[in-house]
Coordinates of C-alpha atoms and ligand atoms in Angstrom, one line a residue:
M1037 CA 35.4 77.7 118.8
E1038 CA 38.2 79.5 117.1
E1039 CA 39.4 78.0 113.8
R1040 CA 43.1 77.5 113.9
D1041 CA 45.8 76.7 111.5
V1042 CA 47.5 73.3 112.2
M1043 CA 51.1 72.9 111.4
P1044 CA 52.5 69.5 111.6
V1045 CA 56.3 69.1 112.3
D1046 CA 58.2 66.0 113.5
V1047 CA 60.1 67.4 116.4
L1048 CA 59.2 70.7 118.1
F1049 CA 61.6 72.4 120.5
V1050 CA 59.8 75.0 122.6
G1051 CA 62.3 77.7 123.6
G1052 CA 65.2 79.2 121.7
G1053 CA 67.9 78.9 124.4
V1054 CA 71.1 76.9 124.4
A1055 CA 69.3 73.7 125.5
C1056 CA 66.9 73.6 122.6
L1057 CA 69.4 74.9 120.1
S1058 CA 71.9 72.2 121.0
G1059 CA 69.2 69.6 120.8
A1060 CA 67.9 70.7 117.4
L1061 CA 71.4 71.0 115.9
H1062 CA 72.6 67.6 117.3
L1063 CA 69.4 65.9 116.0
A1064 CA 69.8 67.4 112.5
N1065 CA 73.4 66.3 112.5
L1066 CA 72.5 62.7 113.6
I1067 CA 69.9 62.4 111.0
K1068 CA 72.3 63.8 108.3
A1069 CA 75.1 61.4 109.2
H1070 CA 72.6 58.5 109.4
N1071 CA 71.2 59.2 105.9
E1072 CA 74.7 59.6 104.4
K1073 CA 75.7 56.3 105.9
I1074 CA 72.7 54.5 104.5
E1075 CA 73.3 56.1 101.1
K1076 CA 76.9 54.9 101.2
V1077 CA 76.2 51.3 102.2
G1078 CA 73.0 51.2 100.1
D1079 CA 71.0 49.4 102.7
G1080 CA 68.8 50.5 105.6
K1081 CA 66.0 52.9 106.3
K1082 CA 66.8 56.6 105.7
L1083 CA 65.0 59.2 107.9
D1084 CA 63.8 61.4 105.2
E1085 CA 62.3 64.8 105.5
I1086 CA 62.2 65.0 109.3
M1087 CA 61.0 68.5 110.1
I1088 CA 62.6 70.0 113.1
A1089 CA 61.3 73.3 114.4
V1090 CA 62.3 75.7 117.2
L1091 CA 59.8 78.2 118.8
E1092 CA 61.4 81.3 120.2
K1093 CA 59.2 83.8 122.1
G1094 CA 61.6 86.7 121.6
A1095 CA 62.0 88.8 118.5
Y1096 CA 65.1 86.7 117.5
V1097 CA 67.2 84.0 118.9
G1098 CA 69.4 85.4 121.6
S1099 CA 67.1 88.3 122.5
H1100 CA 66.5 86.8 125.9
G1101 CA 70.0 86.1 126.9
I1102 CA 71.7 88.6 129.2
S1103 CA 75.3 89.3 128.7
G1104 CA 78.0 87.6 130.8
A1105 CA 78.2 84.0 131.7
V1106 CA 80.9 81.4 132.1
M1107 CA 80.6 78.4 129.9
D1108 CA 82.3 75.0 130.1
P1109 CA 83.0 74.2 126.4
G1110 CA 82.6 70.4 126.6
P1111 CA 79.2 70.0 124.9
L1112 CA 80.1 72.7 122.4
K1113 CA 83.1 70.6 121.3
T1114 CA 80.6 67.7 120.7
L1115 CA 78.3 69.8 118.7
I1116 CA 80.8 72.0 116.7
P1117 CA 84.3 70.6 117.3
D1118 CA 85.9 73.5 115.3
F1119 CA 83.9 76.2 117.1
L1120 CA 87.0 78.4 117.3
E1121 CA 87.5 78.3 113.6
Q1122 CA 83.8 78.9 113.0
G1123 CA 83.9 82.1 115.0
A1124 CA 82.1 81.3 118.2
P1125 CA 81.7 84.6 119.9
L1126 CA 83.7 84.0 123.0
E1127 CA 84.7 86.9 125.3
G1128 CA 87.8 85.2 126.5
E1129 CA 89.2 82.0 128.0
V1130 CA 89.3 82.0 131.7
T1131 CA 93.0 82.4 132.8
K1132 CA 92.6 84.5 135.9
E1133 CA 90.2 84.1 138.8
G1134 CA 89.7 85.1 142.3
V1135 CA 87.2 84.1 145.1
Y1136 CA 86.6 86.6 147.9
L1137 CA 84.7 86.6 151.2
L1138 CA 83.3 90.0 151.6
T1139 CA 82.4 91.9 154.7
K1140 CA 80.8 95.3 154.5
N1141 CA 84.0 97.2 153.6
G1142 CA 86.6 94.4 153.7
K1143 CA 87.5 91.3 151.8
I1144 CA 89.4 88.1 152.3
K1145 CA 90.8 86.5 149.2
S1146 CA 90.8 82.7 149.2
P1147 CA 94.4 81.5 148.8
I1148 CA 93.2 78.9 146.3
T1149 CA 90.3 78.7 144.0
P1150 CA 87.9 76.2 145.5
P1151 CA 87.5 73.3 143.0
P1152 CA 83.9 73.9 142.2
L1153 CA 84.7 77.5 141.2
N1154 CA 87.8 76.7 139.2
N1155 CA 87.0 77.9 135.7
H1156 CA 90.4 77.4 133.9
G1157 CA 89.7 76.2 130.4
N1158 CA 86.2 77.6 130.5
Y1159 CA 85.1 80.7 128.5
V1160 CA 83.4 84.0 129.5
I1161 CA 80.6 84.5 126.9
S1162 CA 77.9 87.0 126.2
L1163 CA 74.9 84.6 126.3
S1164 CA 72.9 86.6 123.9
R1165 CA 75.6 86.8 121.3
F1166 CA 76.5 83.1 121.8
T1167 CA 72.9 82.0 121.5
E1168 CA 72.4 84.1 118.4
W1169 CA 75.5 82.5 116.8
L1170 CA 74.3 79.1 117.8
G1171 CA 70.9 79.9 116.3
Q1172 CA 72.5 80.6 112.9
K1173 CA 74.3 77.2 113.0
V1174 CA 71.0 75.5 113.8
E1175 CA 69.3 77.3 110.8
E1176 CA 72.2 76.4 108.6
S1177 CA 71.6 72.7 109.5
G1178 CA 68.1 72.9 108.0
V1179 CA 66.1 73.4 111.2
D1180 CA 63.2 76.0 111.1
I1181 CA 63.3 78.6 113.7
F1182 CA 60.1 80.6 114.4
P1183 CA 60.9 83.7 116.4
G1184 CA 58.2 85.9 118.0
F1185 CA 56.0 82.9 118.9
A1186 CA 55.4 81.7 122.4
G1187 CA 53.9 78.3 123.3
T1188 CA 50.9 79.1 125.6
E1189 CA 49.2 75.8 125.9
V1190 CA 50.2 72.1 125.6
L1191 CA 48.2 70.0 123.2
Y1192 CA 47.3 66.5 124.2
E1193 CA 45.8 63.4 122.6
G1194 CA 44.6 61.5 125.7
D1195 CA 47.7 61.5 127.9
K1196 CA 50.1 62.0 125.0
V1197 CA 51.7 65.3 124.3
I1198 CA 51.2 66.2 120.7
G1199 CA 52.5 69.8 120.5
V1200 CA 51.8 73.3 121.6
R1201 CA 49.4 76.1 120.7
T1202 CA 50.9 79.5 120.2
G1203 CA 49.3 82.6 121.7
D1204 CA 46.5 84.5 120.0
K1205 CA 47.6 87.9 118.9
G1206 CA 45.6 91.1 118.8
I1207 CA 43.8 90.8 122.1
G1208 CA 43.0 94.0 123.9
P1209 CA 43.7 94.7 127.6
D1210 CA 40.3 93.4 128.7
G1211 CA 40.6 90.3 126.6
E1212 CA 38.5 91.7 123.6
K1213 CA 39.5 90.8 120.1
K1214 CA 41.0 93.7 118.2
S1215 CA 40.8 94.3 114.5
N1216 CA 44.3 92.8 114.1
F1217 CA 43.2 89.6 115.9
E1218 CA 45.0 86.4 114.8
P1219 CA 44.4 83.1 116.5
G1220 CA 47.4 81.1 117.5
I1221 CA 48.4 78.1 115.6
D1222 CA 48.5 74.5 116.7
L1223 CA 52.0 73.1 116.1
Q1224 CA 51.7 69.3 116.2
A1225 CA 54.7 67.0 116.6
K1226 CA 55.7 63.5 117.3
V1227 CA 58.0 64.7 120.0
T1228 CA 57.8 68.1 121.8
V1229 CA 60.9 69.2 123.7
F1230 CA 60.3 71.8 126.4
G1231 CA 63.3 74.0 127.1
E1232 CA 61.5 77.1 128.1
G1233 CA 64.0 78.1 130.7
S1234 CA 63.6 78.5 134.4
R1235 CA 60.0 78.0 135.8
G1236 CA 58.6 77.6 132.4
S1237 CA 54.8 78.1 132.3
L1238 CA 54.1 75.1 130.1
T1239 CA 56.6 73.0 132.1
K1240 CA 54.6 73.8 135.3
T1241 CA 51.4 72.5 133.7
L1242 CA 53.2 69.3 132.6
I1243 CA 54.6 68.7 136.0
D1244 CA 51.1 69.1 137.5
K1245 CA 49.4 66.9 135.0
F1246 CA 51.8 64.0 135.0
Q1247 CA 52.9 64.5 138.6
L1248 CA 56.5 64.6 137.4
D1249 CA 57.6 65.9 140.8
Q1250 CA 56.1 63.0 142.8
G1251 CA 58.6 61.9 145.5
K1252 CA 60.9 64.8 144.7
N1253 CA 62.0 67.8 146.8
P1254 CA 60.2 71.1 145.8
Q1255 CA 62.3 73.1 143.4
S1256 CA 64.4 76.0 144.9
Y1257 CA 65.5 79.0 142.8
V1258 CA 67.9 81.9 142.8
V1259 CA 67.3 85.2 141.1
G1260 CA 70.3 86.7 139.5
V1261 CA 70.2 90.5 139.1
K1262 CA 72.9 91.8 136.8
E1263 CA 74.3 94.7 134.8
V1264 CA 76.9 95.1 132.1
W1265 CA 79.3 98.1 132.5
E1266 CA 81.7 99.8 130.2
V1267 CA 84.8 100.6 132.2
P1268 CA 88.0 102.4 131.6
E1269 CA 90.7 100.4 129.9
G1270 CA 92.8 98.0 132.0
R1271 CA 90.2 97.5 134.8
M1272 CA 89.8 93.9 134.1
D1273 CA 91.1 91.4 131.5
S1274 CA 88.6 89.7 129.2
G1275 CA 88.2 86.2 130.6
E1276 CA 88.9 87.2 134.2
V1277 CA 86.5 85.9 136.7
I1278 CA 85.7 87.0 140.3
H1279 CA 83.3 85.2 142.6
T1280 CA 82.2 86.6 146.0
L1281 CA 80.5 85.2 149.1
G1282 CA 79.2 87.2 152.1
Y1283 CA 78.2 90.9 151.9
P1284 CA 75.6 92.1 151.1
H1285 CA 74.0 88.8 152.0
S1286 CA 73.7 87.7 155.7
S1287 CA 74.9 84.2 156.5
R1288 CA 71.3 83.0 156.3
T1289 CA 70.8 84.1 152.7
Y1290 CA 71.9 81.8 149.9
G1291 CA 73.8 83.4 147.1
G1292 CA 76.8 85.3 146.0
G1293 CA 78.3 87.8 143.5
F1294 CA 80.2 87.5 140.4
V1295 CA 82.1 89.8 138.0
Y1296 CA 83.3 88.6 134.5
G1297 CA 85.7 90.5 132.3
M1298 CA 84.5 90.8 128.7
K1299 CA 85.9 92.2 125.5
D1300 CA 86.0 95.9 124.7
N1301 CA 86.4 97.0 128.4
R1302 CA 83.0 95.7 129.3
I1303 CA 82.4 93.8 132.6
S1304 CA 79.3 91.8 133.6
L1305 CA 78.5 91.8 137.3
G1306 CA 75.6 90.4 139.3
L1307 CA 74.4 89.1 142.5
L1308 CA 72.5 85.8 143.0
T1309 CA 69.9 85.7 145.8
G1310 CA 68.4 82.4 146.9
L1311 CA 64.6 82.8 146.9
D1312 CA 64.3 80.7 150.1
Y1313 CA 65.1 83.9 152.1
E1314 CA 63.1 84.8 155.2
D1315 CA 63.1 88.6 155.4
P1316 CA 59.9 90.1 153.8
F1317 CA 61.7 93.4 153.2
L1318 CA 64.6 91.8 151.3
D1319 CA 64.8 93.2 147.8
P1320 CA 67.3 91.4 145.5
H1321 CA 67.6 94.4 143.2
R1322 CA 68.6 96.7 146.2
E1323 CA 71.1 94.1 147.5
F1324 CA 72.7 94.1 144.1
Q1325 CA 73.1 97.9 144.3
K1326 CA 74.7 97.5 147.7
F1327 CA 77.1 95.0 146.2
K1328 CA 78.3 97.6 143.7
L1329 CA 79.2 99.9 146.6
H1330 CA 81.5 97.4 148.2
P1331 CA 85.1 98.7 147.6
L1332 CA 86.1 95.6 145.6
I1333 CA 83.4 96.3 143.0
A1334 CA 83.2 100.1 143.3
D1335 CA 86.9 100.3 142.2
L1336 CA 86.1 98.2 139.2
I1337 CA 83.2 100.3 138.0
K1338 CA 84.5 103.7 139.0
D1339 CA 84.2 106.2 136.1
G1340 CA 82.4 103.5 134.1
K1341 CA 78.9 103.5 132.6
M1342 CA 76.1 101.0 133.0
V1343 CA 74.9 99.7 129.6
Q1344 CA 72.6 96.8 130.2
Y1345 CA 70.4 95.3 132.9
G1346 CA 68.6 92.0 133.3
A1347 CA 67.4 89.5 135.9
K1348 CA 66.7 85.8 135.7
T1349 CA 65.9 82.9 138.0
A1350 CA 67.7 79.6 137.9
P1351 CA 66.7 76.3 139.6
V1352 CA 69.2 75.4 142.4
G1353 CA 67.3 72.5 144.2
G1354 CA 69.7 70.0 142.7
Y1355 CA 69.5 66.3 142.0
F1356 CA 66.6 65.6 144.4
S1357 CA 64.5 68.3 142.8
I1358 CA 64.9 67.1 139.2
P1359 CA 61.4 66.0 138.0
R1360 CA 60.8 63.0 135.9
L1361 CA 62.0 64.3 132.5
V1362 CA 59.9 62.2 130.0
M1363 CA 56.3 61.6 129.2
D1364 CA 54.5 60.1 126.1
G1365 CA 55.6 62.5 123.3
G1366 CA 57.4 64.9 125.5
I1367 CA 60.8 65.7 127.0
L1368 CA 62.0 68.3 129.5
I1369 CA 65.5 69.8 129.0
G1370 CA 67.7 72.7 130.4
D1371 CA 66.5 74.9 133.2
S1372 CA 63.0 73.4 132.5
A1373 CA 64.5 70.2 133.7
A1374 CA 66.2 71.9 136.7
L1375 CA 69.6 71.0 135.4
F1376 CA 71.8 73.6 137.2
I1377 CA 74.9 72.9 139.2
S1378 CA 74.5 75.4 142.0
Q1379 CA 77.8 74.8 143.7
K1380 CA 79.5 75.7 140.4
L1381 CA 77.0 78.4 139.5
K1382 CA 76.8 76.8 136.1
G1383 CA 73.9 75.7 133.9
I1384 CA 74.9 76.3 130.3
H1385 CA 76.9 73.2 129.8
A1386 CA 74.2 71.1 131.7
A1387 CA 71.5 72.6 129.4
M1388 CA 73.5 71.9 126.3
T1389 CA 74.3 68.3 127.4
S1390 CA 70.6 67.7 128.1
G1391 CA 69.7 68.9 124.6
I1392 CA 72.4 66.6 123.1
N1393 CA 71.1 63.6 125.1
A1394 CA 67.5 64.4 124.2
A1395 CA 68.5 64.5 120.5
E1396 CA 70.1 61.1 120.8
S1397 CA 67.1 59.6 122.4
I1398 CA 64.7 61.2 119.8
F1399 CA 66.9 59.8 117.0
E1400 CA 66.5 56.3 118.4
A1401 CA 62.8 56.9 118.7
F1402 CA 62.6 57.7 115.0
L1403 CA 64.5 54.6 114.1
K1404 CA 61.9 52.6 116.0
D1405 CA 59.0 54.8 115.2
D1406 CA 58.1 54.8 118.9
F1407 CA 57.7 58.0 120.9
S1408 CA 56.3 56.6 124.1
S1409 CA 57.8 57.6 127.5
S1410 CA 59.3 54.2 127.8
Q1411 CA 61.3 54.7 124.6
L1412 CA 62.2 58.3 125.5
E1413 CA 63.3 57.1 129.0
G1414 CA 66.8 56.5 127.5
Y1415 CA 67.2 60.3 127.6
Q1416 CA 66.8 60.6 131.4
R1417 CA 69.1 57.6 131.9
S1418 CA 71.9 58.7 129.6
L1419 CA 71.7 62.3 131.1
L1420 CA 72.0 61.2 134.6
E1421 CA 74.9 58.8 133.7
S1422 CA 76.7 61.6 131.8
P1423 CA 79.5 63.6 133.4
V1424 CA 77.0 66.4 133.9
G1425 CA 74.6 64.0 135.6
R1426 CA 77.4 62.7 137.9
E1427 CA 78.3 66.3 138.8
I1428 CA 74.7 67.0 139.7
Y1429 CA 74.6 63.9 141.8
K1430 CA 77.9 64.6 143.6
T1431 CA 76.6 68.1 144.7
R1432 CA 73.1 66.7 145.4
N1433 CA 72.5 68.2 148.9
F1434 CA 74.4 71.5 148.4
H1435 CA 71.4 73.9 148.5
Q1436 CA 69.8 72.1 151.4
L1437 CA 73.0 72.4 153.4
F1438 CA 72.7 76.2 152.9
Q1439 CA 69.5 76.2 154.8
K1440 CA 71.6 75.9 158.0
G1441 CA 73.6 79.0 156.9
L1442 CA 76.7 79.8 154.9
W1443 CA 79.3 78.4 157.2
S1444 CA 77.7 75.0 157.5
A1445 CA 77.2 75.0 153.7
L1446 CA 80.9 75.9 153.1
F1447 CA 82.1 73.2 155.5
W1448 CA 79.9 70.3 154.6
G1449 CA 79.5 71.3 150.9
G1450 CA 83.3 71.3 150.6
I1451 CA 83.7 67.9 152.2
Q1452 CA 80.9 66.5 150.2
Y1453 CA 82.5 67.8 147.0
L1454 CA 85.9 66.4 147.8
L1455 CA 84.5 63.0 148.8
G1456 CA 82.1 62.8 145.9
G1457 CA 79.1 63.2 148.1
R1458 CA 79.8 60.2 150.2
I1459 CA 79.1 61.7 153.7
I1460 CA 75.5 62.8 153.3
R1461 CA 74.2 60.2 150.8
G1462 CA 70.5 60.4 151.2
R1463 CA 68.1 63.3 150.5
L1464 CA 68.0 66.2 152.8
A1465 CA 64.5 67.7 152.9
A1466 CA 63.6 71.0 151.4
A1467 CA 60.5 73.3 151.6
P1468 CA 59.2 75.6 148.8
D1469 CA 60.9 78.9 148.5
F1470 CA 57.8 81.0 149.3
S1471 CA 57.1 79.0 152.5
H1472 CA 60.4 80.4 154.0
L1473 CA 59.2 84.0 154.0
K1474 CA 58.4 85.2 157.5
T1475 CA 55.7 87.8 158.3
V1476 CA 57.0 91.3 159.0
K1477 CA 56.1 90.9 162.7
D1478 CA 57.9 87.5 163.0
H1479 CA 61.0 88.8 161.3
Y1480 CA 61.3 92.2 162.9
G1481 CA 59.4 91.9 166.0
T1482 CA 57.4 95.0 164.9
D1483 CA 55.0 95.9 162.1
K1484 CA 57.1 99.1 161.4
P1485 CA 60.7 98.3 161.0
S1486 CA 62.9 101.3 160.5
E1487 CA 64.7 102.1 157.1
E1488 CA 67.9 101.0 158.7
Q1489 CA 66.5 97.6 159.8
K1490 CA 65.1 97.0 156.4
G1491 CA 68.5 97.8 154.8
D1492 CA 67.2 100.5 152.5
I1493 CA 69.7 102.7 150.6
K1494 CA 69.4 105.8 148.5
F1495 CA 70.4 105.4 144.8
D1496 CA 72.9 107.9 143.5
G1497 CA 72.2 107.5 139.8
E1498 CA 75.9 106.9 139.0
R1499 CA 76.8 103.6 140.6
T1500 CA 73.4 102.6 142.0
F1501 CA 70.1 102.9 140.2
D1502 CA 66.4 102.5 141.0
K1503 CA 64.5 99.8 139.3
E1504 CA 62.9 102.1 136.6
T1505 CA 66.3 103.2 135.5
D1506 CA 67.6 99.7 135.4
V1507 CA 64.5 98.5 133.5
Y1508 CA 65.2 101.2 130.8
Y1509 CA 68.6 99.6 130.3
S1510 CA 67.1 96.0 129.9
G1511 CA 65.6 97.2 126.6
T1512 CA 62.4 95.5 127.5
T1513 CA 59.3 96.6 125.6
H1514 CA 55.8 95.1 125.5
E1515 CA 52.8 96.2 123.6
E1516 CA 50.7 98.1 126.2
Q1517 CA 47.4 97.2 124.6
Q1518 CA 47.2 93.6 125.7
P1519 CA 46.1 91.7 128.8
A1520 CA 48.7 91.8 131.6
H1521 CA 50.8 88.6 131.5
L1522 CA 51.0 88.5 135.3
K1523 CA 47.9 86.8 136.6
I1524 CA 46.9 87.5 140.1
E1525 CA 44.3 85.1 141.2
D1526 CA 42.7 86.9 144.1
L1527 CA 43.4 90.6 144.5
D1528 CA 41.6 90.7 147.8
I1529 CA 44.4 88.7 149.3
C1530 CA 46.8 91.5 148.2
Y1531 CA 44.6 94.1 149.9
T1532 CA 44.0 92.2 153.2
K1533 CA 46.1 89.2 154.3
C1534 CA 49.3 89.9 152.4
K1535 CA 49.3 93.6 153.2
E1536 CA 48.8 92.9 156.9
E1537 CA 51.2 90.0 157.2
Y1538 CA 54.0 90.7 154.6
Q1539 CA 53.3 94.3 153.5
N1540 CA 53.1 93.2 149.9
P1541 CA 56.6 91.8 149.3
C1542 CA 56.0 91.6 145.6
Q1543 CA 56.9 95.3 145.5
R1544 CA 60.3 94.3 146.7
F1545 CA 61.1 90.9 145.2
C1546 CA 60.2 92.0 141.7
P1547 CA 63.4 93.5 140.3
A1548 CA 61.5 95.5 137.7
N1549 CA 58.9 97.5 139.7
V1550 CA 56.0 95.7 138.1
Y1551 CA 53.9 95.6 141.4
E1552 CA 52.9 98.9 142.9
M1553 CA 50.4 99.2 145.7
E1554 CA 48.6 102.5 145.5
V1555 CA 46.3 104.1 148.0
D1556 CA 43.9 106.8 146.9
E1557 CA 44.5 109.6 149.4
E1558 CA 40.8 110.8 149.4
T1559 CA 39.0 107.4 149.5
G1560 CA 41.8 105.3 151.1
K1561 CA 40.9 102.7 148.5
Q1562 CA 43.8 100.4 147.5
N1563 CA 44.8 99.5 144.1
M1564 CA 47.4 97.1 142.8
K1565 CA 49.0 98.7 139.8
L1566 CA 50.6 96.3 137.5
N1567 CA 53.4 97.9 135.4
F1568 CA 53.6 94.7 133.3
S1569 CA 55.4 96.3 130.5
N1570 CA 58.4 96.6 132.8
C1571 CA 58.6 92.9 133.3
V1572 CA 62.0 91.4 132.5
H1573 CA 60.7 87.8 132.7
C1574 CA 62.7 86.6 135.6
K1575 CA 59.7 84.6 137.1
T1576 CA 60.6 85.6 140.7
C1577 CA 57.0 86.5 141.5
D1578 CA 55.8 83.1 140.3
V1579 CA 58.2 81.5 142.7
K1580 CA 58.2 83.8 145.8
D1581 CA 54.7 85.0 146.3
P1582 CA 53.8 83.7 149.8
Y1583 CA 50.1 82.9 148.8
E1584 CA 51.0 81.4 145.4
I1585 CA 48.5 83.6 143.7
I1586 CA 50.8 85.1 141.1
A1587 CA 51.3 83.2 137.8
W1588 CA 53.6 84.4 135.0
V1589 CA 52.4 83.6 131.5
P1590 CA 54.0 84.5 128.2
P1591 CA 52.8 87.9 126.9
R1592 CA 50.9 88.1 123.6
F1593 CA 53.3 90.6 122.2
K1594 CA 52.9 91.7 118.6
V1595 CA 55.9 93.9 118.6
P1596 CA 59.4 92.7 119.3
W1597 CA 60.5 93.0 122.9
F1598 CA 63.8 93.0 124.6
T1599 CA 64.7 95.3 121.9
P1600 CA 67.0 95.6 119.6
A1601 CA 68.7 98.7 120.7
L1602 CA 70.5 97.0 123.5
A1603 CA 70.8 93.7 121.9
R1604 CA 72.3 95.4 118.9
L1605 CA 74.8 97.0 121.1
D1606 CA 75.7 93.6 122.5
R1607 CA 75.6 91.9 119.1
H1608 CA 77.9 94.3 117.2
S1609 CA 80.2 95.6 119.8
Ligands
SF4_2393 FE1 60.2 89.1 137.3 FE2 57.6 88.8 137.9 FE3 58.7 91.2 138.1 FE4 58.3 90.1 135.8 S1 56.7 90.6 137.2 S2 60.2 91.1 136.4 S3 58.6 87.9 136.2 S4 59.2 89.4 139.4

């Protein structure tokens, strides 16, 4: 048994994204205001020396965020009312927007901006810069942030969550301890708040252990593949927003494109692909490359330069896929709580709101010295009754409507939105994303579809890039001498059933070329090569693998990853 350091804190936020940072900051502010009030009136119980800590797996807060997002500033106004005066790094207020339906070479501009996509009053932000700034505000409020530490295991006392264990460091590729071995530490807390982002590895174990998803729809996800480009002056105003539907997706594939204008002639563009797609040869990265070749986008990036790449999943199952959010000593927030408004393509304000609501509930729990699930339940109630909760409820069946195709979703989704969700009140069923994938034979009617059928394109290295080139621009680096953080339960399935039925779709759905099936020419022996250091941590493989044998876990990095070079570019530009 390894001897480990134990570090007690009062409240532990697992994850350094906007949900946890908002929660930590709001809690620190509530405690400060409470103590000041008690001091002033000279009566009541002060909450002294409550230690709040945030664990961030990246090298610094903000290192995971990919540039370019639209943020509703509502929760930010609650947290930092004078955020403009305090220099919040905003790329521009949205004053100009367009929604287009794309065909392969044509476009139809919507005469009005559909209400769910109306972003007037919102801000385009670089998520990495914004998160880094918010992290500074959190530290200034007295919260301790521990960057470079990932929670790898939940700690329990009976059925009560009491913290997390961080990963051991200095483990070799075969699991052997190296000379620089350091056991992870046990961070114990009265309340542990999980805001690990989409498909969090600890959240998955909590959902299983406490059956938090009982009676709920299975979760659905999109993967967003995106790049940031520097373009010639005047191409797009900062704060300008474009959304697209249609090409390159077929009407059976959920998703759409976006382009956001940022400061200094940078634009952020990306394509969301619903992971409930059927085609085993669909490759979200390749579809994004095709998106850039559409004349609407090609004109925007002409003579420009790609400077950053990333990919990320987001939960889009909606209201009926939200798990129970509390347990004894534990709370789920942000993407870990599946709080994303897919009809609006927005999750940042929902994540921040969940952090704020969680903080209020935790504050009450400290006043009563009760951290049980029944006390923390107030969080789930207040969240679902908040404007964000009502928005999520109003659009509750949006993703399920898409399973009948784009046109049905636009028609019924629009009516539902306008009537506040009154037409289809109950829950429409959903199936897990991986179960939608068809075998090659079923989808194409042959085991050998042509390049054209599969939709392959050649990358030109100017506007379109292969995965290796894109990964280089993600700035991702992992120490090579560590165990792979993608766990494949049974490689035999890869070499037999998966190869025969789906022709190893991991090679296509991973946007970072992590999975490569090699065949030795002489022996004919197959080998699944895992280029794990390419991984951009999108979690697509954890969601889409048709046999559910791939699990993503946090790497045991010793060196900073998502490096610095690109993040610096983003931070100081
Ligand atoms: Fe995403 Fe999985 Fe590929 Fe990593 S290995 S980039 S998590 S699909």
